[in-house]
Short mmCIF file of C-alpha atoms in Angstrom, two decimals:
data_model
loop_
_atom_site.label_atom_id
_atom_site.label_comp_id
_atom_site.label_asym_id
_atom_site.label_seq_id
_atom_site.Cartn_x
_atom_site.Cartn_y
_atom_site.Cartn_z
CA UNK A 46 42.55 116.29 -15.23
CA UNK A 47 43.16 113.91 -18.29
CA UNK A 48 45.32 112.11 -20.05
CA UNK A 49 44.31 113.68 -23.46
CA UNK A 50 47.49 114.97 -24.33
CA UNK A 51 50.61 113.53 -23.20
CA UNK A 52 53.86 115.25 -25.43
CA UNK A 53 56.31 113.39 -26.96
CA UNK A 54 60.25 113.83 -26.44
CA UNK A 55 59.87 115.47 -30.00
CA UNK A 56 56.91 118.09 -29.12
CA UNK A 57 59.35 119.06 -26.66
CA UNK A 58 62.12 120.00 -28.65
CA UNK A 59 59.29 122.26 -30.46
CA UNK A 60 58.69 124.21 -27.43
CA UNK A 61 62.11 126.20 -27.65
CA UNK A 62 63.64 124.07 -25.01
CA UNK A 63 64.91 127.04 -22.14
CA UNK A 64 67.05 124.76 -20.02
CA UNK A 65 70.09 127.33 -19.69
CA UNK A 66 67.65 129.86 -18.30
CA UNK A 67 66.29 127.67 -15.51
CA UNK A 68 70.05 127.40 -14.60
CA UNK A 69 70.62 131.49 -15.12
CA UNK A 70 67.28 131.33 -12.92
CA UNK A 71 68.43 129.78 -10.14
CA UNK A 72 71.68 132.04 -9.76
CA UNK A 73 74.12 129.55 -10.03
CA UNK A 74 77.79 130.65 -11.03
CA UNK A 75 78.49 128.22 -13.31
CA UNK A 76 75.60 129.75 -15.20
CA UNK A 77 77.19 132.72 -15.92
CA UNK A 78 79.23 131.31 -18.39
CA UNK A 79 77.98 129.12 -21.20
CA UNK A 80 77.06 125.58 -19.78
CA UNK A 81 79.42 122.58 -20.99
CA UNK A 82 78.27 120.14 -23.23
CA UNK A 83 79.65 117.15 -21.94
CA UNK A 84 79.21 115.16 -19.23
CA UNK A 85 80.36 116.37 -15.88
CA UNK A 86 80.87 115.58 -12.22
CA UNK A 87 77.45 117.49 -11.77
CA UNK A 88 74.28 114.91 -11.73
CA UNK A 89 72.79 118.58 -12.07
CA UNK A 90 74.32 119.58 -15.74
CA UNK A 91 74.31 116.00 -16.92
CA UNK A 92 70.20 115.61 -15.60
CA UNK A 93 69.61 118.17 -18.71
CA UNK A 94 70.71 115.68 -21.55
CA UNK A 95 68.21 113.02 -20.37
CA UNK A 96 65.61 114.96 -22.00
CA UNK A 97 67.35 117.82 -23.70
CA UNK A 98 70.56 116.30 -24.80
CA UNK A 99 71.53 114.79 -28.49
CA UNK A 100 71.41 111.18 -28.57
CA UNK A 101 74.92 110.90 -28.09
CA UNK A 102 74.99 113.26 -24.80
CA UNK A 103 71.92 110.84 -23.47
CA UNK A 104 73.79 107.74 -24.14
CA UNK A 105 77.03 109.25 -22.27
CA UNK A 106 74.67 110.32 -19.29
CA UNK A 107 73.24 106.77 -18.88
CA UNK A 108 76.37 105.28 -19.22
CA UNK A 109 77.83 108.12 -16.39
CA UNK A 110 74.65 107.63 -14.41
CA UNK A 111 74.84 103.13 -14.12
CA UNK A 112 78.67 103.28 -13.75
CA UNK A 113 78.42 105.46 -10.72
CA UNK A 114 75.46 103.59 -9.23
CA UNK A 115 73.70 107.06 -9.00
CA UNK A 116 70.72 106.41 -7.62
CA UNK A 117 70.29 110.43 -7.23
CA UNK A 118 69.49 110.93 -10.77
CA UNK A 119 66.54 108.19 -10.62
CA UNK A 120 63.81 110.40 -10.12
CA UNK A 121 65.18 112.43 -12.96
CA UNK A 122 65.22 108.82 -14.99
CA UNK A 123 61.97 108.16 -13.96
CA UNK A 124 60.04 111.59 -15.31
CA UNK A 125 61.81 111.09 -18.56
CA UNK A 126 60.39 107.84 -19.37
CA UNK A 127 56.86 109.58 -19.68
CA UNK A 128 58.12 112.05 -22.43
CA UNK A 129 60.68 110.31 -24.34
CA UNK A 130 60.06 108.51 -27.58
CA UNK A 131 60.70 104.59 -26.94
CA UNK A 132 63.74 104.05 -28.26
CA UNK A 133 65.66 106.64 -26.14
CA UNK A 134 62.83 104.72 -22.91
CA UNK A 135 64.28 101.31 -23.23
CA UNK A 136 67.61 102.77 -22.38
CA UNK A 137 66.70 104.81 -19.45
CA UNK A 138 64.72 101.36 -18.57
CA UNK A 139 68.04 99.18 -18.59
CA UNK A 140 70.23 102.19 -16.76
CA UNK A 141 67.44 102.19 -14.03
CA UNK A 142 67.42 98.48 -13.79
CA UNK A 143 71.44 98.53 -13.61
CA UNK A 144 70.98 101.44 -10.59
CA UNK A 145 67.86 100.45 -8.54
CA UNK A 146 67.73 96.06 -9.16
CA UNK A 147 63.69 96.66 -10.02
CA UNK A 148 62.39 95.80 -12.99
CA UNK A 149 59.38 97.54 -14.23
CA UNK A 150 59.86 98.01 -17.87
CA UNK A 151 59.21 101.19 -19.39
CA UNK A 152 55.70 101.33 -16.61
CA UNK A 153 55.90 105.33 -15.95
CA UNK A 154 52.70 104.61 -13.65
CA UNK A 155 54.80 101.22 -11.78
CA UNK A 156 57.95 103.47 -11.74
CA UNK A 157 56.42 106.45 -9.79
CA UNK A 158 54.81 104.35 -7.33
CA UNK A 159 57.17 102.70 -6.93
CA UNK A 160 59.62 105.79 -5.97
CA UNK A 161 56.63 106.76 -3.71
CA UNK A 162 56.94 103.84 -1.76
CA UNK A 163 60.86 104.87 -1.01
CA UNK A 164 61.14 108.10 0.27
CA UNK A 165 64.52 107.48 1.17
CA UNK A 166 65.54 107.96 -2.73
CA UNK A 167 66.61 111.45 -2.51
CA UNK A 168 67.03 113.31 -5.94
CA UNK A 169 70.60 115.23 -6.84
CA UNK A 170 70.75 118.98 -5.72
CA UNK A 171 69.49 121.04 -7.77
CA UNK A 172 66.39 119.02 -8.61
CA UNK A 173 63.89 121.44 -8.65
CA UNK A 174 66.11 123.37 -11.47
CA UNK A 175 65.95 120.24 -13.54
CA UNK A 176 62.07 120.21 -13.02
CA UNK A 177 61.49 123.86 -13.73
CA UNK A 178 62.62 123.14 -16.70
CA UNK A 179 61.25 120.27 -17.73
CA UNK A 180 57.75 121.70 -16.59
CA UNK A 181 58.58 125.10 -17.64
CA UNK A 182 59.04 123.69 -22.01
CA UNK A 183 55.72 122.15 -21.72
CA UNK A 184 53.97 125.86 -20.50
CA UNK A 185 56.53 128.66 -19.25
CA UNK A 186 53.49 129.53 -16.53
CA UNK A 187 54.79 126.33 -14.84
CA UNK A 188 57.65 128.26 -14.03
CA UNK A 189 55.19 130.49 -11.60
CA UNK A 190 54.69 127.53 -9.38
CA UNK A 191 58.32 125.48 -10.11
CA UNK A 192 61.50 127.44 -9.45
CA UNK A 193 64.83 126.72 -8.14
CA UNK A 194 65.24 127.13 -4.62
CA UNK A 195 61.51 126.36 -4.18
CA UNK A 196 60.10 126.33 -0.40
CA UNK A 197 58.57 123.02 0.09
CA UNK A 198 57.30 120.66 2.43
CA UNK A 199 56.27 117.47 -0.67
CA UNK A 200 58.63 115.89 -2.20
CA UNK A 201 58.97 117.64 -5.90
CA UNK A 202 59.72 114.34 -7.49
CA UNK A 203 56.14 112.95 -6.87
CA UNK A 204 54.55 116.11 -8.32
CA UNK A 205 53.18 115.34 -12.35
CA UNK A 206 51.81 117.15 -14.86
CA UNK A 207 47.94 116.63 -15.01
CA UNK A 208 48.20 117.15 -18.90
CA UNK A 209 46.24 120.61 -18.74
CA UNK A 210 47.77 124.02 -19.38
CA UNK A 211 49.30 126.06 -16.59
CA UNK A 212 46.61 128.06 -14.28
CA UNK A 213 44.09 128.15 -16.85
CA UNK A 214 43.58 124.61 -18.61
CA UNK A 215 41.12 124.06 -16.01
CA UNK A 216 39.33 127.60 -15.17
CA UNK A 217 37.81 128.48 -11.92
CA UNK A 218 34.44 129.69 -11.60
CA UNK A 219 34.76 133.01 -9.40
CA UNK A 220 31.39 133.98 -8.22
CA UNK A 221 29.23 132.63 -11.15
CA UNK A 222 25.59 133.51 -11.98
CA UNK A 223 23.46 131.60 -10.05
CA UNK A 224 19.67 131.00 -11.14
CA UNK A 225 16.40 130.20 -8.92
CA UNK A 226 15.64 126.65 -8.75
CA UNK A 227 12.27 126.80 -9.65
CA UNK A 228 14.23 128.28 -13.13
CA UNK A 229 16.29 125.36 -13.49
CA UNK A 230 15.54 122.55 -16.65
CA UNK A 231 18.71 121.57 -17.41
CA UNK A 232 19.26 119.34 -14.25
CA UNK A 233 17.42 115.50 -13.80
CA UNK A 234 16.15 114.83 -10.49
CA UNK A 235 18.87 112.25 -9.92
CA UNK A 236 21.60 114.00 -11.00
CA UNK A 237 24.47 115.09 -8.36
CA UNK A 238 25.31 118.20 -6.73
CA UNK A 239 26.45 119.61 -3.68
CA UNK A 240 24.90 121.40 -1.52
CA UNK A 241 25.76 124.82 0.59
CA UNK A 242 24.09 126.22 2.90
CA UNK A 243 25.34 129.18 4.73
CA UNK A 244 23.48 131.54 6.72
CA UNK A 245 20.08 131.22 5.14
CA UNK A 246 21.72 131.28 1.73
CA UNK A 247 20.99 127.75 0.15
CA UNK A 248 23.18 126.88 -3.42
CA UNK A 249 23.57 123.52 -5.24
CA UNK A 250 26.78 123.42 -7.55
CA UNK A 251 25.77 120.40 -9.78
CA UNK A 252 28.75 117.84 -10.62
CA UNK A 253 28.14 118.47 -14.35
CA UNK A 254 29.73 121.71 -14.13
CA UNK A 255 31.65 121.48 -11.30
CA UNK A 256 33.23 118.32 -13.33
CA UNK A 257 34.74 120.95 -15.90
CA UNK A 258 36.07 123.50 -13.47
CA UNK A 259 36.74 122.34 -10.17
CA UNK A 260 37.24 125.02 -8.10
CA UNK A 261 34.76 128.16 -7.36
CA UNK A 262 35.44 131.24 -5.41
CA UNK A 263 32.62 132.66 -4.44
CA UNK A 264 30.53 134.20 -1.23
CA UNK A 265 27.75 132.54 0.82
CA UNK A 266 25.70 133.82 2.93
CA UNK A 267 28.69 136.62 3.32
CA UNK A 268 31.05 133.81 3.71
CA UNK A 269 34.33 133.57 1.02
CA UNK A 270 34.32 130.37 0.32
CA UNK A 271 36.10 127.74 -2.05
CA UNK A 272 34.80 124.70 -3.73
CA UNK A 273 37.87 122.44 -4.45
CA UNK A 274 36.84 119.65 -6.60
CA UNK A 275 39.49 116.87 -7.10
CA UNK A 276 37.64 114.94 -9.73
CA UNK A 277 40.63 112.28 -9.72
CA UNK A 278 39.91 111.89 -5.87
CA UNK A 279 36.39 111.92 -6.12
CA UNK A 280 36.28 114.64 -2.97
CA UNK A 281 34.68 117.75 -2.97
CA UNK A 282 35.69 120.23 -0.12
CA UNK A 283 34.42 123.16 0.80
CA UNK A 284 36.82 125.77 1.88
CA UNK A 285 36.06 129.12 4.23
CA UNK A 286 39.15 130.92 2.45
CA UNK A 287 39.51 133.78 5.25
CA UNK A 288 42.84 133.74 7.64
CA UNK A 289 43.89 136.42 9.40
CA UNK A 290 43.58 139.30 7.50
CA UNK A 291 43.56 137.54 4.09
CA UNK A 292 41.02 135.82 1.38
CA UNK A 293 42.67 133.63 -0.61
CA UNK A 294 41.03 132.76 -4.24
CA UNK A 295 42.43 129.71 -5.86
CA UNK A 296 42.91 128.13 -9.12
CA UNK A 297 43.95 124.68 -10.36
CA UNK A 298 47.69 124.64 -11.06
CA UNK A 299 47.39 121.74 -13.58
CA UNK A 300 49.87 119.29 -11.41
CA UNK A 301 49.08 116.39 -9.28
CA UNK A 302 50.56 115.12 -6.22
CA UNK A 303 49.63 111.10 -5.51
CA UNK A 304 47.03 112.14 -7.82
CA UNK A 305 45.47 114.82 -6.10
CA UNK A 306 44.84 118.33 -7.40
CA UNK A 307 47.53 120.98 -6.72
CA UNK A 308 45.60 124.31 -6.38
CA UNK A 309 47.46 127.41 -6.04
CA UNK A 310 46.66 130.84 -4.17
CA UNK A 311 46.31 133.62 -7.18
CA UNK A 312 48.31 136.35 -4.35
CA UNK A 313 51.25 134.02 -4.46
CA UNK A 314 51.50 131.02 -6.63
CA UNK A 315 51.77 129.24 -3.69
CA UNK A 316 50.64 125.67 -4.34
CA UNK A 317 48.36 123.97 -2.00
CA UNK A 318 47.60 120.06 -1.55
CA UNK A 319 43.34 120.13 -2.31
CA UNK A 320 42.63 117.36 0.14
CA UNK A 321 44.65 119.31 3.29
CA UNK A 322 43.86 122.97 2.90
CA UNK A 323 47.72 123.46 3.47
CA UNK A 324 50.01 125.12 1.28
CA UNK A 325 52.79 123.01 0.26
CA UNK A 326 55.02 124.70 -2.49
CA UNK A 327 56.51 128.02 -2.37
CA UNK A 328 56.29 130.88 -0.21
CA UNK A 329 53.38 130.21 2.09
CA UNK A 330 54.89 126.72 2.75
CA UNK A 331 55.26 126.44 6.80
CA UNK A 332 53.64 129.38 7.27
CA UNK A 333 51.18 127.06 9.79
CA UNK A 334 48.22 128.06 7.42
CA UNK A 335 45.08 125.42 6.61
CA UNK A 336 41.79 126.28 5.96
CA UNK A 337 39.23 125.23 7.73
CA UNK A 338 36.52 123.25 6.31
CA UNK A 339 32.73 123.79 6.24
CA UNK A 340 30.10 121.48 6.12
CA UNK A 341 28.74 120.24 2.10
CA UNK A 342 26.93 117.74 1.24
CA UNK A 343 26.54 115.16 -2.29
CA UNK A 344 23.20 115.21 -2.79
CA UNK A 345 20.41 114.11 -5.98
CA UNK A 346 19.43 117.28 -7.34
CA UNK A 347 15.81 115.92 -6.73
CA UNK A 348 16.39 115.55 -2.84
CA UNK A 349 17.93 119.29 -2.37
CA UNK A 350 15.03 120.75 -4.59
CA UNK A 351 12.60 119.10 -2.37
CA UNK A 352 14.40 120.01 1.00
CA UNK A 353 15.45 123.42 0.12
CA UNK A 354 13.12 124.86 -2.87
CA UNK A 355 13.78 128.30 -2.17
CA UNK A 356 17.83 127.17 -3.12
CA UNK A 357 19.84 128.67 -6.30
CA UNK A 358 21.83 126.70 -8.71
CA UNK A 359 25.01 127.07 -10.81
CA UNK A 360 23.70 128.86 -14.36
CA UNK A 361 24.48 126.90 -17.40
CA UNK A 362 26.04 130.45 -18.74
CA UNK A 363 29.69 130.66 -17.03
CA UNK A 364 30.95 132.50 -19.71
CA UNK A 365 32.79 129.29 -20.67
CA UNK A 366 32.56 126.79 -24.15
CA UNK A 367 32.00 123.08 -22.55
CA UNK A 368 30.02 120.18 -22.66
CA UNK A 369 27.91 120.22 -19.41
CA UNK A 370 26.17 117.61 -20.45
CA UNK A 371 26.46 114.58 -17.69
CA UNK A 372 29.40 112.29 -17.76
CA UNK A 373 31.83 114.97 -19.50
CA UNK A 374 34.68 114.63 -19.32
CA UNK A 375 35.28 112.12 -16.09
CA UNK A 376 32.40 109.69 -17.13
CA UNK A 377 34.72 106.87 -17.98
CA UNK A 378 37.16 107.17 -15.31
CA UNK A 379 34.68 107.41 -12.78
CA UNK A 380 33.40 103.56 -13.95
CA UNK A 381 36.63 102.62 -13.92
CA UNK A 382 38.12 100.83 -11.26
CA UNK A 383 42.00 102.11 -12.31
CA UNK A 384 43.50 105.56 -11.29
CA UNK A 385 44.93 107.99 -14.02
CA UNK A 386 47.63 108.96 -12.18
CA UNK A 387 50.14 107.25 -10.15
CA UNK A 388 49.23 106.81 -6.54
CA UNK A 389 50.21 104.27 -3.52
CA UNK A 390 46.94 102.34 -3.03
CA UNK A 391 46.24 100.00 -0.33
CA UNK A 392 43.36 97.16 -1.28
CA UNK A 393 43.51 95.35 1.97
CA UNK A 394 40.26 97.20 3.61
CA UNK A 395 38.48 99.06 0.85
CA UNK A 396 39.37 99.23 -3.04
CA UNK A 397 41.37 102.20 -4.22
CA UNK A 398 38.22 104.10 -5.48
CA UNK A 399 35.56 102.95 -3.15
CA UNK A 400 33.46 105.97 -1.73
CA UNK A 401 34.23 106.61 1.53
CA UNK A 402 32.57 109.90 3.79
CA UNK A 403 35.32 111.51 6.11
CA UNK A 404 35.90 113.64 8.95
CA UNK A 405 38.84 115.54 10.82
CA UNK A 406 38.03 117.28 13.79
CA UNK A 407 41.10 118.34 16.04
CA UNK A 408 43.43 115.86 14.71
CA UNK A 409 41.48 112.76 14.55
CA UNK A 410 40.18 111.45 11.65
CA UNK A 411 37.29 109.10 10.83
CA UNK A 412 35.66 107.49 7.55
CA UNK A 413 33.20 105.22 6.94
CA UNK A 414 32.73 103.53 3.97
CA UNK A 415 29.51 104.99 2.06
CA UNK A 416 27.80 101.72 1.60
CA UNK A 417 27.81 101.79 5.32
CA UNK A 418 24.60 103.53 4.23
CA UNK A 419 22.75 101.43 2.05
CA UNK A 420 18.86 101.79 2.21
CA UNK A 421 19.56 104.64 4.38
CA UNK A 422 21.08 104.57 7.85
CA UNK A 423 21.82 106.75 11.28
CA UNK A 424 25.63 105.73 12.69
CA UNK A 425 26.07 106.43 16.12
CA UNK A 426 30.02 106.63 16.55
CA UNK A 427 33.13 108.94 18.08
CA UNK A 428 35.37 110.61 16.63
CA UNK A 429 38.45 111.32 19.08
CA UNK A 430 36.53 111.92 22.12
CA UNK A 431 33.79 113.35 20.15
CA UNK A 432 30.34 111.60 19.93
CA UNK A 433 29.04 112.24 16.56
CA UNK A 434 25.66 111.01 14.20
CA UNK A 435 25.83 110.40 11.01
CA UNK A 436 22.77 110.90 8.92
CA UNK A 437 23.26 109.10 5.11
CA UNK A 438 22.24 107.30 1.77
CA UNK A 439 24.36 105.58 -0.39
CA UNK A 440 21.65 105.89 -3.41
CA UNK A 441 21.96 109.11 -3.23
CA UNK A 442 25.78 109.81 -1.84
CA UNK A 443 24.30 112.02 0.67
CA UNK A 444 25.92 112.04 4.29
CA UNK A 445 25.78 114.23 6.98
CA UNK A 446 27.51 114.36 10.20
CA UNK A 447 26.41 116.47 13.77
CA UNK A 448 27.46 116.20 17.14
CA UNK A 449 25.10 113.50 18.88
CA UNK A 450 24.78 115.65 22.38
CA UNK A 451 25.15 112.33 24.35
CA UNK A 452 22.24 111.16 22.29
CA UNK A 453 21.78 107.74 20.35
CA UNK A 454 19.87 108.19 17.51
CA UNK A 455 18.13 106.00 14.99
CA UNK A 456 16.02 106.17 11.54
CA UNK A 457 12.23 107.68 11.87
CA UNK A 458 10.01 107.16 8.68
CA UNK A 459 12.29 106.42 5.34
CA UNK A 460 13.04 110.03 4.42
CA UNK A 461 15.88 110.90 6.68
CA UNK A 462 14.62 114.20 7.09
CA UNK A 463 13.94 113.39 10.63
CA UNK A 464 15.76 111.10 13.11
CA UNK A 465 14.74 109.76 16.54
CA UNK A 466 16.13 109.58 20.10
CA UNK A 467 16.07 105.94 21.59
CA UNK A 468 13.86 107.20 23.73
CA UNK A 469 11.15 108.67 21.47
CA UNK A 470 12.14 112.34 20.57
CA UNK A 471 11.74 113.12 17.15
CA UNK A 472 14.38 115.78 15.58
CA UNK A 473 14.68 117.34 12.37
CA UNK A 474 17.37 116.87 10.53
CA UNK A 475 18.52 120.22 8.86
CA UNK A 476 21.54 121.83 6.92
CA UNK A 477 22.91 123.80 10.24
CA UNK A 478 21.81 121.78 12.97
CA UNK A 479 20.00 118.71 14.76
CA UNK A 480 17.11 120.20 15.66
CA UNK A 481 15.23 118.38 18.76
CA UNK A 482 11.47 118.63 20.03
CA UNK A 483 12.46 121.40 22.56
CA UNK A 484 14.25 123.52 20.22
CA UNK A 485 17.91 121.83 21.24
CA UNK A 486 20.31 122.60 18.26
CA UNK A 487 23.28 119.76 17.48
CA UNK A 488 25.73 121.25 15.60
CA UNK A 489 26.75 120.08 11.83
CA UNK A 490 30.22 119.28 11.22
CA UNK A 491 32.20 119.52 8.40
CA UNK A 492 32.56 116.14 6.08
CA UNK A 493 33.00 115.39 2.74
CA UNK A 494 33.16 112.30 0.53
CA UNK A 495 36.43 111.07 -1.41
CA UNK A 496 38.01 107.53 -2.86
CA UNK A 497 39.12 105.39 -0.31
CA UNK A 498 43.03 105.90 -1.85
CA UNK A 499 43.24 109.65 -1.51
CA UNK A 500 41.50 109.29 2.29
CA UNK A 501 43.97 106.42 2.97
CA UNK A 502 46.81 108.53 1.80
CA UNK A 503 47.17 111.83 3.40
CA UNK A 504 44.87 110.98 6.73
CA UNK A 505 45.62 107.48 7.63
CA UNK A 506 44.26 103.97 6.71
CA UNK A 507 43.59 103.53 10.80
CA UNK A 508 40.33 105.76 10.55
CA UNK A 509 38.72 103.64 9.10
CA UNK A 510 35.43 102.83 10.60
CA UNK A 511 34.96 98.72 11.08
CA UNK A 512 31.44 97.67 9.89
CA UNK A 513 29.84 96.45 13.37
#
């Protein structure tokens, strides 16, 4: 997502601001009449002139808001500074300086993390009315994923707008033309993709595209299966979408958590957290669903064509108008070292957007930081009480991971298409399996890569591997 278009306090008040029907939404009584304008007891009905208000209305709510020390109606302070013209921000800045003692200026990004580091700052009832709203002027289809009364197990006041349109600023691909490789001209050798392979059926989804779409719905190898591409996270994770009874097909919402994509399910507008498989806004939200994840791989283009050249790629023609050329549009932020969106980070191992490659089997996680890999390595390690290999190269991002079968293994030749035992069996290193001299299969296991902040986040800075 980008920061291309950020509205002003004034494009707001363009939108037909619809604040009285988020109230007549949620089925409150006072709705039924007209709502005062004035200030109230009601951190709910004053929360609307923040952003909504005259300028009189917003002084008299600031003033309301530092005399009672209400430290409810900071999150509310906090998402206004981003849309407000700075003027009416440098008096939300000295009302949440009054209430909270921190001084951050008018830092939106500082503020946020900031409120993410203190969970115990709990917003005024009625909080997810004052953000349908807000969300709901800047594209009504908001409304679809924001409501009052909102099952949820995040807290709403870290979720942002990615600066995209509702649902469709960022279009899926749903089972896209695919092309033979051998057809393919479009793609450099060392150009990215990743790389499925699912019963026989071998696909490479290159970056370029992916980059502009970030999430595919589509069938391999009679598998329904998701691609969900957080481009601000840097992971790609590949999705069987089957539970029970259901297939789920997803979209991007065009909001962030901690700066991580919020997909949503098209059956129920359920949003999900990308980097979890779990559902974490509306009504599938404790419903004990996550998707399990399948094995993918980062890969050169030049590497998978030479491994697999039987494989199929994404076709240039998705039926959508974008630059594929490489770089668009995350080039820059991808050289940067600085997030887009706010996020707690934690420096003290890795830096925030150093690659790592992670796994989660039964509830215990382990990453390892990808230039672990340099020159091309084999990592003998456990994961819980798991004994796992992992088979990588930085240069070219690719890492996969198998069960080791009490085995160690090390490097054999310079290609890591083939590993050996320590004591001189050679195996072949495939998409499916460890294959060893007898025929003996090791199974793959499901990994992916991501930036060290969004692995440290929502699985734990205390998987992280220690260089030996």
């Amino acid at each position: 997502m980008r920061r291309a278009f950020l509205p002003s306090f004034w494009f707001l008040l363009g939108c037909g601001l619809d604040f009285t029907s988020a109230f007549s939404y949620a089925e409150e009584a006072q709705t039924k009449a007209k709502l005062p304008n004035e200030i109230t007891d009601s951190a709910l009905l004053n929360s609307r002139f923040l952003l909504f208000g005259s300028g009189n209305l917003h002084r008299q709510t600031l003033k309301w808001t530092s005399r009672n020390r209400r430290m409810d109606m900071v999150p509310a302070l906090i998402i206004s500074l981003r849309y407000l013209p700075e003027d009416r921000r440098l008096e939300v800045v000295e009302t949440l300086k009054r209430v909270t003692r921190k001084r951050f200026g008018d830092d939106w990004f500082r503020w946020m993390q900031w409120q993410q580091a203190n969970p115990e700052i709990k917003p005024f009832d009625g909080y997810d009315v004052f953000l349908s709203a807000v969300f709901g002027n800047i594209d009504p289809g908001f409304r679809d994923f924001i409501y009052p009364r909102v099952k949820r197990s995040i807290r709403l006041e870290e979720i942002v707008w990615g600066g995209v349109a509702a649902g469709s600023g960022i279009p899926p691909l749903n089972h896209p033309d695919l092309v033979p490789g051998s057809e393919v001209a479009y793609l450099d050798d060392q150009e990215l993709v990743f790389g499925v392979s699912i019963n026989g059926d071998v696909r490479a989804y290159p970056y370029r595209i992916m980059d502009w779409h970030e999430m595919l719905n589509d069938t391999v190898g009679g598998q329904p299966v998701s691609l969900a591409y957080c481009t601000l996270c840097g992971s790609g994770i590949l999705f069987d979408t089957t539970h029970a009874d259901q297939t789920f097909s997803f979209g991007s919402s065009g909001l962030l958590f901690q700066s991580n994509k919020l997909m949503f399910d098209r059956g129920t507008n359920s949003l999900w957290n990308q980097f979890t498989g779990r559902p974490v806004v509306g009504t599938l939200t404790d419903s004990g669903i996550e998707l399990e994840t399948l094995p993918l791989v980062t890969t050169t283009w030049g590497q998978w064509r030479r491994q697999h050249p039987d494989t199929k790629v994404l076709s240039l023609e998705t039926g959508f108008e974008r630059d594929y050329r490489p770089g668009q549009p995350y080039g820059a932020y991808f050289k940067s070292p600085r997030l887009m969106f706010p996020s707690l980070t934690d420096d003290k191992q890795l830096k925030q957007k150093e690659q790592v490659f992670g796994l989660r089997l039964s509830g215990a996680n382990r990453a390892w930081p990808l230039k672990d890999f340099k020159s091309g390595q084999v990592i003998n390690d456990q994961v819980g009480v798991l004994g796992v290999v992992l088979v990588g190269d930085a240069d070219s991002r690719s890492v996969r991971a198998y069960r080791d079968g009490g085995y160690d293994f090390r490097k054999f030749g310079t290609s890591l298409e083939k590993i050996e035992q320590e004591d001189g069996g050679v195996w072949q290193v495939t998409e499916p399996a460890l294959i060893g001299p007898d025929g003996q299969q090791l199974t793959r296991l499901p990994g992916h890569l991501a930036f060290w902040f969004a692995w440290h986040n929502y699985l734990g800075g205390d998987s992280l591997r220690k260089a030996p």
